[in-house]
XYZ file of C-alpha atoms in Angstrom:
413
model
C 24.683 -11.120 11.379
C 25.652 -12.873 14.588
C 24.362 -16.212 15.793
C 24.338 -16.497 19.570
C 26.518 -19.345 20.930
C 25.092 -22.316 22.796
C 26.276 -20.832 26.099
C 24.772 -17.436 25.278
C 21.559 -19.092 24.187
C 21.410 -21.002 27.463
C 21.939 -17.794 29.430
C 19.357 -16.016 27.291
C 16.850 -18.712 28.097
C 17.565 -18.432 31.812
C 17.910 -14.666 32.135
C 15.676 -13.245 29.451
C 12.900 -15.748 29.053
C 12.716 -17.144 32.580
C 10.816 -20.052 31.199
C 8.233 -21.407 33.586
C 6.085 -23.729 31.568
C 3.108 -25.189 33.319
C 2.150 -28.829 33.013
C -0.398 -29.463 30.315
C -3.853 -29.085 31.767
C -6.160 -32.042 31.477
C -9.831 -32.810 31.410
C -11.595 -35.696 33.051
C -9.963 -38.062 30.557
C -6.524 -36.731 31.411
C -5.706 -35.409 27.932
C -5.461 -32.170 26.010
C -7.236 -32.678 22.735
C -5.942 -33.179 19.253
C -7.998 -32.646 16.140
C -11.110 -34.824 16.050
C -13.190 -32.735 13.670
C -15.176 -30.463 15.981
C -14.592 -26.690 15.936
C -14.503 -24.340 18.910
C -14.394 -20.603 18.283
C -12.310 -18.367 20.530
C -13.497 -14.751 20.811
C -11.251 -12.292 22.633
C -12.871 -9.301 24.296
C -11.520 -6.263 26.123
C -13.611 -4.132 28.442
C -11.326 -1.130 28.055
C -11.412 -0.532 31.801
C -8.185 0.389 33.559
C -6.531 -2.629 35.186
C -9.011 -5.078 33.669
C -7.531 -7.814 31.485
C -8.858 -9.203 28.232
C -11.282 -12.140 28.281
C -11.294 -15.325 26.228
C -14.789 -16.543 25.347
C -15.595 -19.766 23.501
C -18.546 -20.835 21.369
C -19.534 -23.785 19.205
C -21.349 -21.536 16.704
C -20.827 -17.830 15.982
C -23.527 -17.493 13.313
C -26.327 -16.826 15.804
C -27.155 -16.078 19.442
C -25.177 -14.006 21.912
C -22.333 -14.299 24.391
C -21.177 -12.113 27.271
C -18.141 -11.549 29.479
C -20.368 -11.363 32.561
C -19.490 -14.439 34.631
C -18.074 -16.116 31.575
C -14.766 -16.911 29.894
C -11.120 -16.926 30.968
C -9.612 -13.700 32.252
C -6.054 -13.167 31.062
C -3.159 -11.682 32.980
C -2.590 -8.151 31.712
C -3.945 -6.051 28.877
C -2.494 -5.307 25.418
C -2.776 -8.892 24.220
C -2.151 -10.044 20.648
C -2.960 -13.442 19.175
C -1.860 -16.245 16.881
C -3.250 -19.725 16.222
C -0.961 -22.427 14.844
C -0.477 -26.174 15.352
C -4.010 -26.212 16.826
C -2.866 -24.031 19.733
C -3.949 -20.523 20.628
C -1.085 -18.193 21.569
C -1.608 -14.966 23.494
C 1.247 -12.445 23.475
C 1.424 -9.796 26.180
C 2.852 -6.501 24.959
C 4.906 -5.158 27.845
C 5.274 -1.575 26.536
C 9.033 -1.595 27.095
C 8.876 -4.179 29.900
C 9.184 -7.963 29.551
C 6.155 -9.576 27.960
C 4.769 -13.086 28.120
C 3.589 -15.843 25.813
C 0.623 -17.868 27.049
C -0.504 -21.005 25.215
C -4.038 -22.414 25.287
C -5.483 -25.636 23.932
C -8.769 -27.517 24.021
C -9.460 -30.535 26.185
C -11.195 -33.531 24.623
C -14.393 -32.077 26.074
C -13.851 -28.842 24.133
C -12.847 -26.680 27.094
C -10.241 -23.954 26.589
C -7.380 -24.412 29.023
C -3.964 -22.858 29.608
C -1.172 -25.294 28.741
C 1.960 -23.134 28.997
C 3.094 -19.694 30.084
C 6.558 -18.166 29.878
C 8.034 -14.727 30.219
C 9.801 -13.292 27.198
C 11.026 -10.091 25.682
C 8.219 -7.939 24.324
C 8.041 -8.644 20.605
C 6.437 -6.701 17.757
C 6.368 -9.530 15.190
C 5.189 -13.142 15.601
C 4.395 -15.495 12.739
C 4.059 -19.242 12.107
C 6.908 -20.846 10.153
C 6.711 -24.609 9.581
C 5.899 -25.949 13.083
C 7.565 -23.006 14.794
C 6.761 -19.434 15.675
C 9.246 -16.723 14.737
C 9.115 -13.813 17.174
C 11.004 -10.579 16.511
C 11.943 -7.826 18.934
C 12.288 -4.745 16.734
C 14.159 -1.683 18.034
C 12.679 1.705 17.256
C 15.262 4.009 18.863
C 18.469 3.724 20.848
C 19.747 0.177 20.232
C 19.667 -1.042 16.623
C 19.908 -4.826 17.120
C 16.806 -6.849 16.253
C 16.448 -10.202 18.046
C 14.724 -13.055 16.255
C 13.497 -15.933 18.433
C 12.451 -19.368 17.217
C 9.825 -21.119 19.339
C 8.681 -24.715 18.921
C 4.910 -24.187 18.634
C 4.080 -27.733 19.703
C 6.176 -27.573 22.884
C 6.045 -23.774 23.541
C 9.812 -23.874 23.914
C 12.485 -21.458 22.721
C 14.888 -23.249 20.347
C 17.142 -20.512 19.001
C 17.975 -16.818 18.807
C 19.574 -14.772 16.035
C 20.418 -11.073 15.995
C 20.627 -8.589 13.116
C 21.609 -4.916 12.973
C 18.643 -3.051 11.469
C 20.831 -0.126 10.426
C 22.467 -2.288 7.772
C 19.134 -2.786 5.973
C 18.988 0.948 5.269
C 22.634 1.091 4.223
C 23.611 2.827 7.444
C 26.818 1.822 9.206
C 27.135 5.019 11.238
C 26.288 4.278 14.909
C 25.445 7.957 15.462
C 22.848 8.001 12.663
C 19.473 6.906 14.016
C 17.697 5.825 10.820
C 16.972 2.096 10.706
C 14.702 -0.603 9.309
C 11.562 -1.522 11.227
C 10.018 -4.894 10.376
C 6.262 -4.687 9.930
C 5.731 -8.475 9.986
C 7.106 -11.856 8.860
C 5.627 -14.356 6.405
C 6.695 -17.834 5.363
C 6.899 -17.930 1.570
C 8.025 -21.344 0.346
C 11.079 -22.292 2.384
C 12.005 -18.651 3.098
C 10.934 -16.159 5.756
C 10.188 -12.790 4.197
C 10.094 -9.714 6.416
C 8.771 -6.478 4.898
C 10.092 -3.358 6.579
C 9.766 0.385 6.582
C 12.661 2.790 6.959
C 12.086 4.984 9.992
C 13.839 8.044 11.397
C 14.514 6.206 14.670
C 14.860 9.357 16.768
C 12.763 12.217 18.113
C 10.771 14.205 17.319
C 9.264 11.557 15.010
C 10.688 8.087 15.673
C 8.370 6.343 13.188
C 8.563 9.104 10.588
C 9.866 8.025 7.177
C 11.997 9.901 4.684
C 11.657 6.914 2.347
C 7.904 6.363 1.980
C 7.898 5.739 -1.770
C 9.603 2.351 -1.909
C 8.912 -1.232 -0.852
C 11.492 -3.449 0.837
C 11.399 -7.097 1.880
C 14.283 -8.834 3.651
C 14.576 -12.513 2.665
C 15.901 -14.951 5.294
C 16.757 -18.644 5.125
C 15.061 -20.978 7.565
C 15.797 -22.332 10.121
C 19.095 -20.389 10.125
C 17.400 -16.972 9.756
C 20.370 -15.844 7.715
C 19.812 -12.755 5.560
C 20.020 -13.814 1.908
C 18.960 -10.651 0.098
C 16.723 -7.568 0.123
C 14.192 -7.081 -2.666
C 12.887 -3.629 -3.578
C 10.126 -2.036 -5.626
C 9.414 1.626 -6.340
C 5.792 1.438 -7.534
C 4.188 1.758 -4.082
C 5.205 2.238 -0.447
C 6.236 -0.196 2.310
C 4.078 -3.272 2.960
C 1.886 -3.458 6.052
C 2.461 -1.131 8.978
C 3.565 -1.251 12.589
C 2.167 -4.506 14.070
C 0.316 -5.106 10.786
C 0.941 -7.917 8.300
C 1.195 -6.817 4.679
C 2.440 -9.989 2.942
C 0.422 -13.188 2.390
C 1.057 -16.458 0.554
C -1.873 -18.020 -1.330
C -2.651 -21.668 -2.074
C -0.581 -21.521 -5.277
C 2.588 -20.469 -3.471
C 2.525 -16.898 -4.796
C 2.836 -14.020 -2.332
C 0.891 -10.760 -2.439
C 1.995 -7.582 -0.699
C -0.366 -4.830 0.475
C 0.713 -1.222 0.911
C -1.335 1.518 2.542
C 1.055 4.227 1.264
C 0.489 6.228 4.447
C 4.063 7.055 5.461
C 4.482 10.400 7.229
C 7.271 12.583 8.599
C 6.559 15.045 11.396
C 2.845 14.601 10.790
C 2.990 15.299 7.047
C 2.118 12.588 4.504
C 5.294 11.708 2.599
C 3.977 8.800 0.506
C 3.253 9.966 -3.022
C 2.722 6.519 -4.560
C -0.724 4.843 -4.572
C -1.987 2.309 -2.051
C -1.553 -0.906 -4.016
C -0.954 -4.654 -4.189
C 2.239 -6.217 -5.571
C 3.216 -9.834 -6.197
C 6.121 -12.236 -5.691
C 5.799 -15.332 -7.883
C 6.241 -18.789 -6.405
C 9.857 -19.901 -6.345
C 11.247 -16.391 -6.883
C 12.644 -13.713 -4.615
C 11.815 -10.709 -6.783
C 8.734 -8.564 -7.299
C 6.743 -9.489 -10.390
C 7.027 -6.369 -12.550
C 4.115 -7.513 -14.720
C 1.696 -7.351 -11.762
C 0.368 -4.198 -10.084
C -3.101 -3.624 -8.576
C -3.778 0.050 -7.827
C -6.310 -0.278 -4.999
C -6.383 3.448 -4.320
C -7.626 4.024 -7.852
C -10.085 1.110 -7.748
C -11.581 2.344 -4.447
C -11.982 5.956 -5.489
C -9.067 7.294 -3.438
C -9.112 5.178 -0.271
C -6.085 3.525 1.339
C -5.538 0.051 2.823
C -5.172 -0.059 6.604
C -5.028 -3.821 7.276
C -5.598 -7.048 5.375
C -6.528 -10.678 5.916
C -6.771 -13.606 3.524
C -10.059 -15.421 2.862
C -9.083 -17.935 0.138
C -8.726 -18.389 -3.630
C -7.228 -14.935 -4.149
C -9.906 -13.106 -2.142
C -8.671 -10.704 0.523
C -10.592 -8.721 3.115
C -9.435 -5.099 3.371
C -9.998 -2.607 6.170
C -9.930 0.894 4.697
C -10.516 4.432 5.883
C -12.800 7.060 4.394
C -10.405 9.999 4.203
C -8.195 9.674 1.151
C -4.523 10.264 1.887
C -4.731 9.516 5.609
C -5.280 6.606 7.966
C -8.306 8.249 9.575
C -11.996 8.745 8.881
C -14.891 6.339 8.560
C -13.992 2.633 8.722
C -14.938 0.744 5.564
C -14.557 -2.898 4.530
C -13.899 -4.227 1.047
C -13.011 -7.455 -0.756
C -10.190 -7.500 -3.301
C -9.746 -10.353 -5.780
C -6.023 -10.281 -6.559
C -6.328 -12.834 -9.372
C -8.812 -10.769 -11.382
C -7.854 -7.355 -9.938
C -11.421 -6.600 -8.888
C -12.579 -4.538 -5.904
C -15.940 -4.596 -4.119
C -17.166 -2.636 -1.119
C -18.752 -4.871 1.512
C -22.516 -4.513 1.760
C -24.861 -5.438 4.606
C -22.734 -3.828 7.343
C -23.910 -1.308 9.969
C -23.807 2.303 8.775
C -21.094 3.239 11.289
C -18.202 1.011 12.315
C -15.887 1.737 15.225
C -13.387 -0.915 14.142
C -13.133 -4.483 12.875
C -10.769 -7.366 13.617
C -9.236 -7.716 10.159
C -5.823 -8.526 11.689
C -7.187 -11.378 13.825
C -9.982 -13.173 12.027
C -10.597 -16.533 10.363
C -11.945 -18.207 7.251
C -15.236 -20.093 7.292
C -15.261 -23.896 7.301
C -16.145 -23.971 3.577
C -13.372 -21.491 2.760
C -15.704 -19.032 1.048
C -16.085 -16.350 3.710
C -14.106 -14.316 6.186
C -15.375 -14.283 9.772
C -14.479 -11.277 11.899
C -15.541 -9.178 14.861
C -17.228 -5.861 14.123
C -17.594 -3.147 16.767
C -20.125 -0.335 16.375
C -21.590 2.419 18.565
C -24.755 0.309 18.814
C -23.165 -3.023 19.727
C -20.613 -5.628 18.749
C -21.193 -8.664 16.542
C -19.442 -11.468 14.682
C -19.950 -11.056 10.932
C -19.381 -13.363 7.970
C -18.334 -11.737 4.675
C -18.665 -13.722 1.462
C -15.458 -13.549 -0.567
C -17.259 -13.669 -3.924
C -20.234 -11.358 -3.391
C -18.745 -9.166 -0.602
C -22.094 -9.447 1.215
C -21.939 -9.405 5.030
C -24.182 -11.520 7.273
C -24.561 -10.695 10.957
C -24.039 -13.491 13.467
C -23.451 -13.733 17.203
C -23.737 -10.636 19.390
C -20.883 -10.119 21.862
C -21.704 -8.202 25.032
C -19.561 -6.834 27.824
C -16.662 -5.456 25.796
C -15.026 -4.782 22.458
C -14.124 -7.709 20.190
C -10.373 -7.800 19.539
C -9.963 -11.138 17.739
C -11.705 -14.306 16.630
C -9.862 -17.603 16.103
C -10.757 -21.298 16.024
C -9.377 -24.593 17.303
C -10.247 -28.247 16.672
C -11.004 -30.887 19.288
C-alpha cells in the first residue's frame, strides 16, 4: 500500500479533481435547510433518449397521485447517473465511461426545494459508500493498470480529504505484472469501525475481462478507517463472491452484525462457473471472520432462483431482486423478502404480472421502518411501490410518467 504525500495529494486535487464547488444555494431566507422533521422524496427518472439527461423530481408523498418529467424537475448534466444519500445530502455521481466523472451535491432549502449546492469533477468511480461523515469513493481498474484509488470525501463539505492507492493484483496473490488477473471490488460497507470491501477475482484481460476462474469462494478485504490500510482478507468457500459489479452485497444491521449476499452467477467466456448456491453469510459484530454457524441457502429456499441485488428494510428484513431463470442472471424479474434472523423467504405479492426492472439498489425504508419503498417499471407504466417487510405484500403508490424510475431517496427539511 502507498499513501500519497501531501504534495501529491495537493496536485491530485488540482489536476485530477479540478474542484469547482459552487456556493451553497439559498432560498428566500438565505439558508439551505437542516433537519426540521419534514420529508421530501427525490425520484430520479431517465427518459432513455440519446443526449437527454436524467431528471430529479420531488414529492411530499409517494403513496398516491402522479408526477411527470414534463415541465417538471431538475435536469442533470449527463446520463449514467448513480446516487447516494448521506448527511441529509443527495449525491449524484456521473459515470464517465472511461472519461472523468463528476460528483454533484443537492440539498433542500428551508422551503423544501431541491437545489444544487456543490459540483466537482472527479475520476469516474465504481464504488461509493458512506463511512462515518465521509464518502469513500473507489476507482477500480478492470484491465491494464492494476492500482485502485480510494478517495475520502467530507460529505458535509463535499471536499476531498485524502487519497490512498492499493494494487489489486496483491489481493489475488498475484505479483506478476504480466499476469492480468486481479481483484475487483463490488462495493464498500462500514462495519463497526472498519471498511469492508467484498471483491470478485476477475480475468482482467480479453476476451472476458470480468470472467472469473474463482467463482466458488467469497472474499472481503478489511480496511482500517480513516487510514484505509489493509488489515486482512477474510474468505469463505460455501458460496460465491458477494454482490456484483456496481452492486452492494454486504449490509450491517441495527445489531452491528453484517450479512453478505451472493448471487453465485460468476461466468467465464459466457459459461456459468459458480457451482455453489446463491446464499447469505454472516459476520458477527466485533469480528472480522465469517460466522461458520450461519448459512442461508436462498437458492434452495426460492426453488432455484438467484439473488441479483439487495437492499435493507430493517429488523433483519431484506428486499431481494431475483431472476426467473435458475443458474443465470436473466429471465423474469421477481421480488422477494428474506428474513435473515429466522432464515425465512417470501415472494412479494401484489405486484404487476410483468416487471421490467425495480430500483432495489437505490430505494428507501418507510418512515415507520416496516416497509421498503422502491420504483417499479413495467411495460404498462411506472410506479412507486411499498413492500411490507413482514408480510411481503406490495402496495402501489405514486405513478411516475415521462421516463423510467432509476432511484428513490429522501431528505429532511
